[in-house]
Short mmCIF file of C-alpha atoms and ligand atoms in Angstrom, two decimals:
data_model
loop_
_atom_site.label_atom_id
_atom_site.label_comp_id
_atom_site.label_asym_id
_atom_site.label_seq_id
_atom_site.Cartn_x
_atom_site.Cartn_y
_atom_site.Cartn_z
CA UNK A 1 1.81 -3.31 18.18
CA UNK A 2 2.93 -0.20 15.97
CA UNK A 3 2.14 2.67 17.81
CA UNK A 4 1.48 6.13 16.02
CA UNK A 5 4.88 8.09 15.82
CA UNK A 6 5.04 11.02 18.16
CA UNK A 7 1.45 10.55 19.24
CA UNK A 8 0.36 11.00 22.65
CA UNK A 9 -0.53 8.13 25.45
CA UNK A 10 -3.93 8.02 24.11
CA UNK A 11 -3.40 7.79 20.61
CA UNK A 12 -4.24 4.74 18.74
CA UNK A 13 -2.62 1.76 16.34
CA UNK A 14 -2.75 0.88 12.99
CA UNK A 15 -5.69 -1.28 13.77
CA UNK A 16 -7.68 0.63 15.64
CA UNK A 17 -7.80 2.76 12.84
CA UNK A 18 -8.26 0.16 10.58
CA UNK A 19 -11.36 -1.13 12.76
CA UNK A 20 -12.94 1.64 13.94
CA UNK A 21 -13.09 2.26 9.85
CA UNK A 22 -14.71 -1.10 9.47
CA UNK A 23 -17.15 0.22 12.43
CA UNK A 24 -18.33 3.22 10.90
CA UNK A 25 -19.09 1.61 7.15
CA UNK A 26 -21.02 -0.81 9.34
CA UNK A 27 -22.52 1.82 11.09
CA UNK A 28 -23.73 3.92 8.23
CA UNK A 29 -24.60 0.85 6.00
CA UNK A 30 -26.56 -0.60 8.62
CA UNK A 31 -25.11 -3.75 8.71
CA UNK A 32 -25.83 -6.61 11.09
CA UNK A 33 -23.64 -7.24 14.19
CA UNK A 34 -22.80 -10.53 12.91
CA UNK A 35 -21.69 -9.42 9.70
CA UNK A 36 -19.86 -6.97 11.68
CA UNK A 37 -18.23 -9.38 13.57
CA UNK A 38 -17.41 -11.59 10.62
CA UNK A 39 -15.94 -8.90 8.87
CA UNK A 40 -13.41 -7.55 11.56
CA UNK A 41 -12.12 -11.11 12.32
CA UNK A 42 -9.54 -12.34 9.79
CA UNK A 43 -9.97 -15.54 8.25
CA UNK A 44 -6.25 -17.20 8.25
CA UNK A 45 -3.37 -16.17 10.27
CA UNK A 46 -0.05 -17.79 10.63
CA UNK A 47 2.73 -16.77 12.83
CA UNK A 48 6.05 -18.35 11.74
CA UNK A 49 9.85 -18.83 13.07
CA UNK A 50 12.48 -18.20 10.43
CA UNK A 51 15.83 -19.44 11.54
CA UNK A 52 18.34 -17.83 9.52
CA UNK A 53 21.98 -18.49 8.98
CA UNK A 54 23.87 -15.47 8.81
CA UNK A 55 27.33 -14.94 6.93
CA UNK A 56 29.62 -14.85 9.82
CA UNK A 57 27.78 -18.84 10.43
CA UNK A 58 25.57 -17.60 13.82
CA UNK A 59 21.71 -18.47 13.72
CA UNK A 60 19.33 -15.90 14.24
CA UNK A 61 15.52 -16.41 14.59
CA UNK A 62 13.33 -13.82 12.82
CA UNK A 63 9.45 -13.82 13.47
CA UNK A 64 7.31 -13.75 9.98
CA UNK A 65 3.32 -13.32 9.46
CA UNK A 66 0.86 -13.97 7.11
CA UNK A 67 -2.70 -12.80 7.36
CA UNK A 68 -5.64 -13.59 5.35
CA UNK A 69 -8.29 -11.46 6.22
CA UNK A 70 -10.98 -12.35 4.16
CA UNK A 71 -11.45 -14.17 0.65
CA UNK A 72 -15.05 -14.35 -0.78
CA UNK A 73 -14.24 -12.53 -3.45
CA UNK A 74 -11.52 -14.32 -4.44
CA UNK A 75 -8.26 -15.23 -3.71
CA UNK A 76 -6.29 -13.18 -1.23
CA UNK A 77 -3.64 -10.51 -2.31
CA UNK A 78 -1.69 -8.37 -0.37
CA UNK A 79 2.12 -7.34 -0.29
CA UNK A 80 5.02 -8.75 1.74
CA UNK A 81 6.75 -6.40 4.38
CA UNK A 82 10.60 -6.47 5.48
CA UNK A 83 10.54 -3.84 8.48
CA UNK A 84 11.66 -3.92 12.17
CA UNK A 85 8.31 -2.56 13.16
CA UNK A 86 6.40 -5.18 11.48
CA UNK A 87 3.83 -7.18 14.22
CA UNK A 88 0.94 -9.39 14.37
CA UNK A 89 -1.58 -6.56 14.62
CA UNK A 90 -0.05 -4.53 11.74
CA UNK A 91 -0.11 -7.26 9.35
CA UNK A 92 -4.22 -7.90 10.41
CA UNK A 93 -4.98 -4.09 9.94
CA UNK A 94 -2.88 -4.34 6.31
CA UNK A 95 -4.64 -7.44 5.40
CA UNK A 96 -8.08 -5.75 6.70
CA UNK A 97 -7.73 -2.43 3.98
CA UNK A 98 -6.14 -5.10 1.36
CA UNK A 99 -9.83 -6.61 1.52
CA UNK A 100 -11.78 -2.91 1.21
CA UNK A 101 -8.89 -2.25 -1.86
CA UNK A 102 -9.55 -4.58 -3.77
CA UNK A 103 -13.09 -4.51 -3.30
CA UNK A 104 -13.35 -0.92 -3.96
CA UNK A 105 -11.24 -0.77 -6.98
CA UNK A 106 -13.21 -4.52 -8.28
CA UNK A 107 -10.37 -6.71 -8.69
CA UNK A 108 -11.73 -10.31 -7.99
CA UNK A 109 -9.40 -10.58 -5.07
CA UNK A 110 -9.87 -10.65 -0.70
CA UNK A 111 -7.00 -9.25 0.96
CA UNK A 112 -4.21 -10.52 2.14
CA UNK A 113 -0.64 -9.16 4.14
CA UNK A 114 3.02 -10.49 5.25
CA UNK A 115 5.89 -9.37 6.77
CA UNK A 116 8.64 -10.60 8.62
CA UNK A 117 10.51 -8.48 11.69
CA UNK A 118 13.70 -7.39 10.50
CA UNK A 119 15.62 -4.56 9.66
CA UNK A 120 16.65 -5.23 6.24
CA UNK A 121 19.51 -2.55 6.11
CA UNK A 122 21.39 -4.58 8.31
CA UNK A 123 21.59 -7.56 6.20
CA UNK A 124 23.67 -9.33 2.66
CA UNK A 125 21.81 -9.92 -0.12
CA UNK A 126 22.36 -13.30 0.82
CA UNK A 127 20.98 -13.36 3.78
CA UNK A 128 17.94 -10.97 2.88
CA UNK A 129 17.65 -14.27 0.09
CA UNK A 130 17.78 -16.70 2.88
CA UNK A 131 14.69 -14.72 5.05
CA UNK A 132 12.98 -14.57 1.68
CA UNK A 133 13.50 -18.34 0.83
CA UNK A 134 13.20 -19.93 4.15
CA UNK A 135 9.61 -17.04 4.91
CA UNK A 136 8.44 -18.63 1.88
CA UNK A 137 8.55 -22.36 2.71
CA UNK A 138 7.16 -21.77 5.92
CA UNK A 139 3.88 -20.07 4.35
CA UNK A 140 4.01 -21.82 1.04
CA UNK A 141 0.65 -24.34 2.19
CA UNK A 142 -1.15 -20.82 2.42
CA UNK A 143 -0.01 -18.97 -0.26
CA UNK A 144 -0.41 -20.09 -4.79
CA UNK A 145 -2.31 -18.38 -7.69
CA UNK A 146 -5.61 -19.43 -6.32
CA UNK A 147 -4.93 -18.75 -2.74
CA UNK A 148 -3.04 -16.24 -1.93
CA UNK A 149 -0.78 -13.85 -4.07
CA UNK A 150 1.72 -11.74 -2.45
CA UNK A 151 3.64 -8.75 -3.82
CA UNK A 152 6.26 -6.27 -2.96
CA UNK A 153 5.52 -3.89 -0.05
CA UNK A 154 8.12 -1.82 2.47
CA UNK A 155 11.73 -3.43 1.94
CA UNK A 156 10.73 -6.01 -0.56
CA UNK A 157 10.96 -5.34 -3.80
CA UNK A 158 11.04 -7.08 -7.54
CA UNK A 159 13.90 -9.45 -6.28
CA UNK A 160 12.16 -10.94 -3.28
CA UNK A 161 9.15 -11.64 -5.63
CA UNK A 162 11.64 -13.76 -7.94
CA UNK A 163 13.04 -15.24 -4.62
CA UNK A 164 9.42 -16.44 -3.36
CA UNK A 165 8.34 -17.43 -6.78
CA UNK A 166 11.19 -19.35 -7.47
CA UNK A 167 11.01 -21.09 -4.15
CA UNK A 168 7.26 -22.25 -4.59
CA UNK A 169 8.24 -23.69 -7.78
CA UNK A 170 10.95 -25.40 -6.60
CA UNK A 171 8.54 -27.03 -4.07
CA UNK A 172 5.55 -27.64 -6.46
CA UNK A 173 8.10 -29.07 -9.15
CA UNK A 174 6.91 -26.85 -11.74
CA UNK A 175 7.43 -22.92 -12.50
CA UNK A 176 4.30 -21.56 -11.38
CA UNK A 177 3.97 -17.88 -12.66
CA UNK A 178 0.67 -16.78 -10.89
CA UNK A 179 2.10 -17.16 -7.36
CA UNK A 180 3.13 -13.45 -6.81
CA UNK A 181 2.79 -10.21 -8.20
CA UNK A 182 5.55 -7.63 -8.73
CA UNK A 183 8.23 -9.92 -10.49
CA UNK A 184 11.45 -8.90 -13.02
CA UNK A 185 9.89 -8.46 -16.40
CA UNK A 186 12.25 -11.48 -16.75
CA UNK A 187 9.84 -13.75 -15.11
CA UNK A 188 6.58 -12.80 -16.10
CA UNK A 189 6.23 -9.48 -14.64
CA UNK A 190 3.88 -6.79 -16.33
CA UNK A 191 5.55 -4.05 -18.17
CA UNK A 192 4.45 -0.41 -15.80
CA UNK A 193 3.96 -2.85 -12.37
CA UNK A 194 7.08 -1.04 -10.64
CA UNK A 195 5.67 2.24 -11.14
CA UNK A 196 1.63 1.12 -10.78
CA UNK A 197 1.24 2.71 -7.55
CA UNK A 198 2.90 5.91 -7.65
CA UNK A 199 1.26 6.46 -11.57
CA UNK A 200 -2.54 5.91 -9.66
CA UNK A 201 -1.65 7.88 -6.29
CA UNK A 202 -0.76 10.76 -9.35
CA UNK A 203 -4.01 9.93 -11.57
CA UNK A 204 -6.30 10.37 -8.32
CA UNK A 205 -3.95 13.35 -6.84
CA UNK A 206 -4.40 15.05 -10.20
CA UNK A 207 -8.18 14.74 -9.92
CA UNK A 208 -8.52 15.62 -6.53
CA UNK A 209 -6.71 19.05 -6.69
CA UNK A 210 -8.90 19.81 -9.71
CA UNK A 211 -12.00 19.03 -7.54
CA UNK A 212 -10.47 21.83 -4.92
CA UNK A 213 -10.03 24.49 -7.78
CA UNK A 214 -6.50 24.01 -7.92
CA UNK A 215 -5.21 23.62 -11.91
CA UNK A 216 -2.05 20.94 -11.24
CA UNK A 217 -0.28 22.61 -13.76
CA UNK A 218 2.21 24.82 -11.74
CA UNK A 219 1.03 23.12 -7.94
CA UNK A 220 3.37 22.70 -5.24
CA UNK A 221 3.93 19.34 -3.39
CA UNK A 222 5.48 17.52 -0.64
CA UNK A 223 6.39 13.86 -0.84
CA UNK A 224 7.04 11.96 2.36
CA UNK A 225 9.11 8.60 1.58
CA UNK A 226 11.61 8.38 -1.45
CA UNK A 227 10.92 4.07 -2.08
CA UNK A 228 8.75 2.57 -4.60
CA UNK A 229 5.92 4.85 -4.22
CA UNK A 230 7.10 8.27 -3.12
CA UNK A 231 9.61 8.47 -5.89
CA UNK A 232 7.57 7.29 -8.55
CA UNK A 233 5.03 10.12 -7.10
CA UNK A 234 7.48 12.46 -7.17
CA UNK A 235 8.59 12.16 -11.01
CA UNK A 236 4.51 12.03 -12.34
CA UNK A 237 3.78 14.88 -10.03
CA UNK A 238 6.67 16.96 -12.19
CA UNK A 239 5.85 15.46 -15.50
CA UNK A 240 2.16 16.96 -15.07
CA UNK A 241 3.50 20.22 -14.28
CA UNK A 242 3.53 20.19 -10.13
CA UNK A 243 6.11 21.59 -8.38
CA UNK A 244 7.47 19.26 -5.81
CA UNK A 245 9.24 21.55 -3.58
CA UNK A 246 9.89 18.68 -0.43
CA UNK A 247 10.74 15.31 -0.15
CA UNK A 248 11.87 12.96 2.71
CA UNK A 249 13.94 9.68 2.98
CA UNK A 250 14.23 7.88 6.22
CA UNK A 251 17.41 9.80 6.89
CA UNK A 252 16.33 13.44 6.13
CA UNK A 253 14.34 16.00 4.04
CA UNK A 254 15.42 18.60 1.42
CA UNK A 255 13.78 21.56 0.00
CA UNK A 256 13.71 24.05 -2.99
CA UNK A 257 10.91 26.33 -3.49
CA UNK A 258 11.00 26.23 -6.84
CA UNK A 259 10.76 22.90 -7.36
CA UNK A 260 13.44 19.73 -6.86
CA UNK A 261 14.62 18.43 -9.99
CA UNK A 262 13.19 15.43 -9.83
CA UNK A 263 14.57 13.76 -12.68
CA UNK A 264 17.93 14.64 -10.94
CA UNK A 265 17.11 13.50 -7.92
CA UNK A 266 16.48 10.10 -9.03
CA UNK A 267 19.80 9.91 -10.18
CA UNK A 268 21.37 11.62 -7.24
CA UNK A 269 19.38 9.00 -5.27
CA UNK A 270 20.84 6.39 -6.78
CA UNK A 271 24.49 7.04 -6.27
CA UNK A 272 24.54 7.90 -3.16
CA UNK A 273 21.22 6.20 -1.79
CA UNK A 274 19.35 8.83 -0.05
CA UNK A 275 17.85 12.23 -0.42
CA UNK A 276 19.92 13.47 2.13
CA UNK A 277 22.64 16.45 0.52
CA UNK A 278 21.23 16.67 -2.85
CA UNK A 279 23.16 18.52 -4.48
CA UNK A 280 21.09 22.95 -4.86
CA UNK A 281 18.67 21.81 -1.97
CA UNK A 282 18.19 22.98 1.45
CA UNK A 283 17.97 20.44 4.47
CA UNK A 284 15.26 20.57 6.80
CA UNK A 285 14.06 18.38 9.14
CA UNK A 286 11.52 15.75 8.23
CA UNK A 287 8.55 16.89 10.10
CA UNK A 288 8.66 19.67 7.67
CA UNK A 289 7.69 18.10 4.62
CA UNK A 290 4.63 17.21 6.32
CA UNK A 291 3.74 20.42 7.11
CA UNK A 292 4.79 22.55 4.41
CA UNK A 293 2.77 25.22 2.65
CA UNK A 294 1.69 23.62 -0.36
CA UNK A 295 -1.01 22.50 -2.42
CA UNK A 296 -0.80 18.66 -1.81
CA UNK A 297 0.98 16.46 0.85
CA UNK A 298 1.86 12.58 -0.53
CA UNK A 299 2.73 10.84 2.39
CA UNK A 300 4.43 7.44 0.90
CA UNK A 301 6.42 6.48 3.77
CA UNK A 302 4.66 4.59 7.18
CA UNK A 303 1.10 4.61 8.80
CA UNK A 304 0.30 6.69 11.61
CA UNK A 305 2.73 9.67 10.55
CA UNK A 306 -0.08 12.33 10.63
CA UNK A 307 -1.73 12.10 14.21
CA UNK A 308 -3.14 14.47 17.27
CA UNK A 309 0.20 16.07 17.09
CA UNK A 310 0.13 17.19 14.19
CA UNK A 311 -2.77 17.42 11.69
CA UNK A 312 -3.45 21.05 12.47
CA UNK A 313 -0.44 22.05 12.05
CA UNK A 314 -0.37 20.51 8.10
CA UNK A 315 -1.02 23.36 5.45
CA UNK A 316 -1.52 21.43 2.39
CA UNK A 317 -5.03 21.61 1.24
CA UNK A 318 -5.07 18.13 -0.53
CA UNK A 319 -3.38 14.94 1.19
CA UNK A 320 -3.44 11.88 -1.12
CA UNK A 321 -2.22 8.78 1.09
CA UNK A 322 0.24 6.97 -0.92
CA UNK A 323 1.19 5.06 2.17
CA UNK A 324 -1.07 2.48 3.98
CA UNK A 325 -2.51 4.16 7.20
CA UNK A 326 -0.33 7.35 7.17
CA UNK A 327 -3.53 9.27 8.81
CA UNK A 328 -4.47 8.24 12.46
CA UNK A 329 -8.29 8.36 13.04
CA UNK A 330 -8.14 11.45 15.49
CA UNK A 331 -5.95 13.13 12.93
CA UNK A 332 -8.93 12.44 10.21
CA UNK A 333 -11.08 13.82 12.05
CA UNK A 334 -8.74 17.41 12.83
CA UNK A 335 -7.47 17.90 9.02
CA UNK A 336 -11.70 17.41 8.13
CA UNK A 337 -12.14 20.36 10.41
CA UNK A 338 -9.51 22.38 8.95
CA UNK A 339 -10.38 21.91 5.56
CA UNK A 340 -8.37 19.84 3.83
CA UNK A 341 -9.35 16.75 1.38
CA UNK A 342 -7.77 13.61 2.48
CA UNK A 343 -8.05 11.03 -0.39
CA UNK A 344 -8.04 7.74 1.65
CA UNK A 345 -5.20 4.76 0.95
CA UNK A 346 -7.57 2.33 -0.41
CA UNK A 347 -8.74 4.09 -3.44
CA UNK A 348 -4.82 6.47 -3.61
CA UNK A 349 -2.43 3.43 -3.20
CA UNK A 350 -4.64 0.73 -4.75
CA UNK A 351 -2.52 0.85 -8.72
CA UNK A 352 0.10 -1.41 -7.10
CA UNK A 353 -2.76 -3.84 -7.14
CA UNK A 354 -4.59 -2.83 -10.25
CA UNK A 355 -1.14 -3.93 -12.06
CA UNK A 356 -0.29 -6.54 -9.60
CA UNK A 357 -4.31 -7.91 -11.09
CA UNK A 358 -3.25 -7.43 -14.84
CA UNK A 359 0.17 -8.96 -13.76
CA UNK A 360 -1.81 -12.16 -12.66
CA UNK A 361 -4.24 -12.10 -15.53
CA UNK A 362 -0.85 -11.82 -17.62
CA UNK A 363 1.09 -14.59 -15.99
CA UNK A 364 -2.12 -17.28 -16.30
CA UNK A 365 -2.71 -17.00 -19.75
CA UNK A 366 1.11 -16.59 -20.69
CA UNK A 367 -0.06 -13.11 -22.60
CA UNK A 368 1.74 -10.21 -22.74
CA UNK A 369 0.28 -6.46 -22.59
CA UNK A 370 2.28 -3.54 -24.10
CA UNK A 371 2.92 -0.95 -21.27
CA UNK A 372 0.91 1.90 -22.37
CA UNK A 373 -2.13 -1.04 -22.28
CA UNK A 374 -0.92 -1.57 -18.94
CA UNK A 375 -1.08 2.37 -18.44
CA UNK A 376 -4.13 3.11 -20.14
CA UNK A 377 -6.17 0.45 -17.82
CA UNK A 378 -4.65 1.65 -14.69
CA UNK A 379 -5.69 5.13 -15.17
CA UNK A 380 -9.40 4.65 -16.96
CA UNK A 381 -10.05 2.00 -13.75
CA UNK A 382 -8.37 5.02 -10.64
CA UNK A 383 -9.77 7.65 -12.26
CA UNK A 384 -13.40 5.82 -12.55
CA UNK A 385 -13.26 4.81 -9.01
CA UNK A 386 -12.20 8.59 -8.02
CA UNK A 387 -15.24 9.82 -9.62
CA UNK A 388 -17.48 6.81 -8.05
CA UNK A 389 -15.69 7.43 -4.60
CA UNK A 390 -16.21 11.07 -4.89
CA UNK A 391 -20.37 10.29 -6.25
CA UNK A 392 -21.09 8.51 -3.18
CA UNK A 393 -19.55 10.77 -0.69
CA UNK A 394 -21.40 13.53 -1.92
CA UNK A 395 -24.62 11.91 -2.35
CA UNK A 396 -24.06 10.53 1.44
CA UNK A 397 -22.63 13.79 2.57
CA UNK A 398 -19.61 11.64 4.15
CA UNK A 399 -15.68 11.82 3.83
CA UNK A 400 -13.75 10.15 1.09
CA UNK A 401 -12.28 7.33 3.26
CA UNK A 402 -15.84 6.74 4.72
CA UNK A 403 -17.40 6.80 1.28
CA UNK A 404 -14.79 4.66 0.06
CA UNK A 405 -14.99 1.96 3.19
CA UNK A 406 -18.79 1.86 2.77
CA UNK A 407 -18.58 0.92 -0.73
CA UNK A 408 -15.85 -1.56 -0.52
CA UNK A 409 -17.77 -3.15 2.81
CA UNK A 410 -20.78 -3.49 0.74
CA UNK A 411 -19.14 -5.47 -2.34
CA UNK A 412 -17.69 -7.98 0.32
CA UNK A 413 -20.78 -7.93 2.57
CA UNK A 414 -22.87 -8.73 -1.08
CA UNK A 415 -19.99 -11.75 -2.02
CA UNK A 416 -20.78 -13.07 1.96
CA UNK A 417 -24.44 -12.92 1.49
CA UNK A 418 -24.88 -14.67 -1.97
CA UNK A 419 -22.93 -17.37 -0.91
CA UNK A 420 -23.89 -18.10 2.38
CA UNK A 421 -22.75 -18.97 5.68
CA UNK A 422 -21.36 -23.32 5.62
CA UNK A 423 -22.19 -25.43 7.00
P1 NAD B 1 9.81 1.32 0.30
O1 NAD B 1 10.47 0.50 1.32
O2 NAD B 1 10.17 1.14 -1.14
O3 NAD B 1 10.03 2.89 0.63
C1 NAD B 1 9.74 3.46 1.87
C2 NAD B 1 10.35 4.87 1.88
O4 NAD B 1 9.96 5.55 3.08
C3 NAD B 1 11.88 4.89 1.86
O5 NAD B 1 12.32 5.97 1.06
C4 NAD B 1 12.23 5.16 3.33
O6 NAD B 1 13.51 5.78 3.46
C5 NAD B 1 11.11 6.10 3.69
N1 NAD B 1 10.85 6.23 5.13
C6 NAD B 1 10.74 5.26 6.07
N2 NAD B 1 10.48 5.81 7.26
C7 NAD B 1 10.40 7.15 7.06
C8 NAD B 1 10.17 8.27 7.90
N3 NAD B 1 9.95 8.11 9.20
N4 NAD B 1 10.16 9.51 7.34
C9 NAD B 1 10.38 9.68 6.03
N5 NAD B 1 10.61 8.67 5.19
C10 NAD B 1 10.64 7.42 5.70
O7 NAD B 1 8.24 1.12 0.53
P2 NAD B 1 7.06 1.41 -0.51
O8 NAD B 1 6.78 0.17 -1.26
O9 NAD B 1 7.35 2.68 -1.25
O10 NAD B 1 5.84 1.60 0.50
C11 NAD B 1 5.57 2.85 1.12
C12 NAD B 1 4.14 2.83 1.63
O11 NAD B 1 3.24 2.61 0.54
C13 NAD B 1 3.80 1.72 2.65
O12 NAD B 1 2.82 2.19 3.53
C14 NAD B 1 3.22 0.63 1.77
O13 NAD B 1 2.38 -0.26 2.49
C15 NAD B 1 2.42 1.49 0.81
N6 NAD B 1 2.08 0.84 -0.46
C16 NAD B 1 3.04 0.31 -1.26
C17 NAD B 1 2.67 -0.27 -2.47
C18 NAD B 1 3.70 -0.80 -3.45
O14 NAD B 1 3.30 -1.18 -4.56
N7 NAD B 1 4.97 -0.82 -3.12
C19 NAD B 1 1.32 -0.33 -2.84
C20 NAD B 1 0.36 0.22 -1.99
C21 NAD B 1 0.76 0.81 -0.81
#
């Protein structure tokens, strides 16, 4: 079970948060225990072996998951994880906010979450192909357009996607488009899908610090986590005027006070493949960027990264969760005492599977959008569920992520209802 990082004894997991969430919507909605208990239980689980041949001819057995937590409201969706932390539990809790995500942000979808237990740094492309290939046979009676969708999450990425598509076709004898999200252009993915999440994490950022008095224009920032999300964060942060003055990769943190050069960055990033010793920076250590003085905090990396330990000493007065579960519950709790906003992952993160929808509707009916439709949806839909997430919690007098939960717990609680319980 992934345990917080740093966190004391007493501290708890990823899905402890993610059910004493599930608790408290229940709590203030009113809910029946029944529903309750339907709710926390997922629906579908499968654990699966993944013998893999590696290049030197040895055969190593990974572990891989896939969790459906619930799907009234359609089919599930939920990315696919390559990390060496990835467990049972962590997948449920992923799958269990994938449900209140898609809810929340109305995307006809339950939720859904993979991953398979490996370090993917230590493998060949070919190898990383095999995982992906052999994973997908192995889940492929769970997983199509009407079941199941998966898409890219930590250490997966557009190339997986055409691995895992390609391999369902290749077993349904047909190219079937529909059965992931998150794809190469080349193969039906939707123009703006890379950068979906990091351009809604900036849309809802953007609004938040407005709702604290703070004009974004001129900002400062710290980004935890340089992948898909964080980087993407990073550069729409600085094209809407913020100053991101910290950033973090898995091997370090650098610093400028006036601002990174983002644009820069990127580039430095790509040559040399981390953060780490670009080039008019300072180096710091990585707890740093979490508690820098600045306006906003992006964590983008890994769950459970602000905890006991640590939430009072974070300065930022806004924290937008571009990660999944970056915020322990206890930690909640100690940054709403201090003061500071924390806009929850399941309204922050959810672009990725705004797109990842479009992306679907896309690949079905074989119709293209242009990307600044892509872009213009994504942001009218975040920034309408900001200002609906940010209605209720004021007219309820509770946080965001509670406000958020209780909405997104209602939709799926309605979906149960309506249909009824079978037999
Ligand atoms: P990624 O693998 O592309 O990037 C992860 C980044 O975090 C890398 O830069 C890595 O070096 C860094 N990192 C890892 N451990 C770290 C640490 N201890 N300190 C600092 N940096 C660290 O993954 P991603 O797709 O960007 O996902 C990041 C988070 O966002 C995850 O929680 C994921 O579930 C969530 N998320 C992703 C998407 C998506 O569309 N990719 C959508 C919604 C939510």
């Amino acid at each position: 079970m992934t345990a917080v990082l740093g966190a004391e004894a007493t501290e708890t997991t990823v899905l402890d948060d993610a059910r004493a969430q599930l608790s408290q919507a229940v709590e203030v909605l009113g809910l029946p225990s029944e529903v309750h208990a339907m709710l926390a239980a997922p629906r579908r689980e499968v654990s699966v072996s993944i013998p893999l041949r590696r290049d030197d001819g040895s055969v190593e057995v990974l572990r891989g998951y896939r969790v459906q937590h619930n799907y009234s409201r359609g089919p599930g969706k939920g990315g696919v994880r390559f990390d060496a932390r990835v467990d049972l539990d962590e997948v449920r809790a992923l799958a269990m906010w994938m449900t209140w995500k898609c809810a929340l942000l109305d995307v006809p979808y339950g939720g859904a979450k993979g991953g398979v237990r490996v370090d993917p740094r230590g493998y060949s492309t070919g190898e990383l192909e095999r995982i992906t290939r052999r994973y997908t046979s192995e889940i492929a009676p769970l997983i199509g357009p009407n079941h199941d969708i998966p898409a890219p999450d930590v250490g997966t990425d557009e190339q997986t996607m055409a691995w895992m598509m390609d391999t369902y076709s290749v077993g349904r004898g047909h190219t079937v488009l529909g059965v992931v999200t998150g794809k190469p252009i080349a193969v039906g993915g939707s123009l703006g899908r890379a950068s979906s999440t990091s351009r809604g994490v900036v849309a809802v950022a953007v609004e938040a610090l407005r709702h604290v008095g703070i004009a974004p224009e001129g900002a400062t920032a710290a980004v935890q986590g340089f992948g898909k999300v964080g980087r993407g964060a990073a550069r729409f942060l600085a094209r809407e005027g913020v100053r991101v003055v910290a950033v973090s990769d898995v091997n370090g943190a650098v610093h400028h006070a006036d601002g990174l050069d983002v644009a820069a960055l990127e580039a430095y990033v790509d040559a040399t493949g981390s953060v780490v010793g670009f080039p008019g920076s300072t180096p710091i250590e990585s707890e740093e960027v979490l508690t820098a003085y600045v306006d906003l905090l992006v964590p983008a990396a890994i769950e459970g990264v602000i905890h006991a330990g640590n939430a009072t000493s974070v300065r930022a007065r806004v924290v937008v969760e571009g990660a999944n579960g970056p915020v322990s519950t206890a930690a909640d709790q100690m940054l709403a005492d201090n003061g500071v906003l924390v806009v929850p992952d399941i309204l922050a993160n959810a672009g990725g599977v705004v797109v990842s929808y479009f992306e679907w509707v896309q690949a079905n009916q074989s119709y293209w959008w242009s990307e600044a439709e892509v872009d213009e949806r994504l942001v009218e839909r975040m920034t309408r569920a900001w200002h609906d997430v940010l209605a209720y919690a004021t007219e309820n007098q509770l946080s965001l992520r509670l406000a958020a939960t209780c909405m997104a717990v209602e939709r799926v609680y309605r979906a149960h209802e309506v249909r009824g319980l079978y037999p």
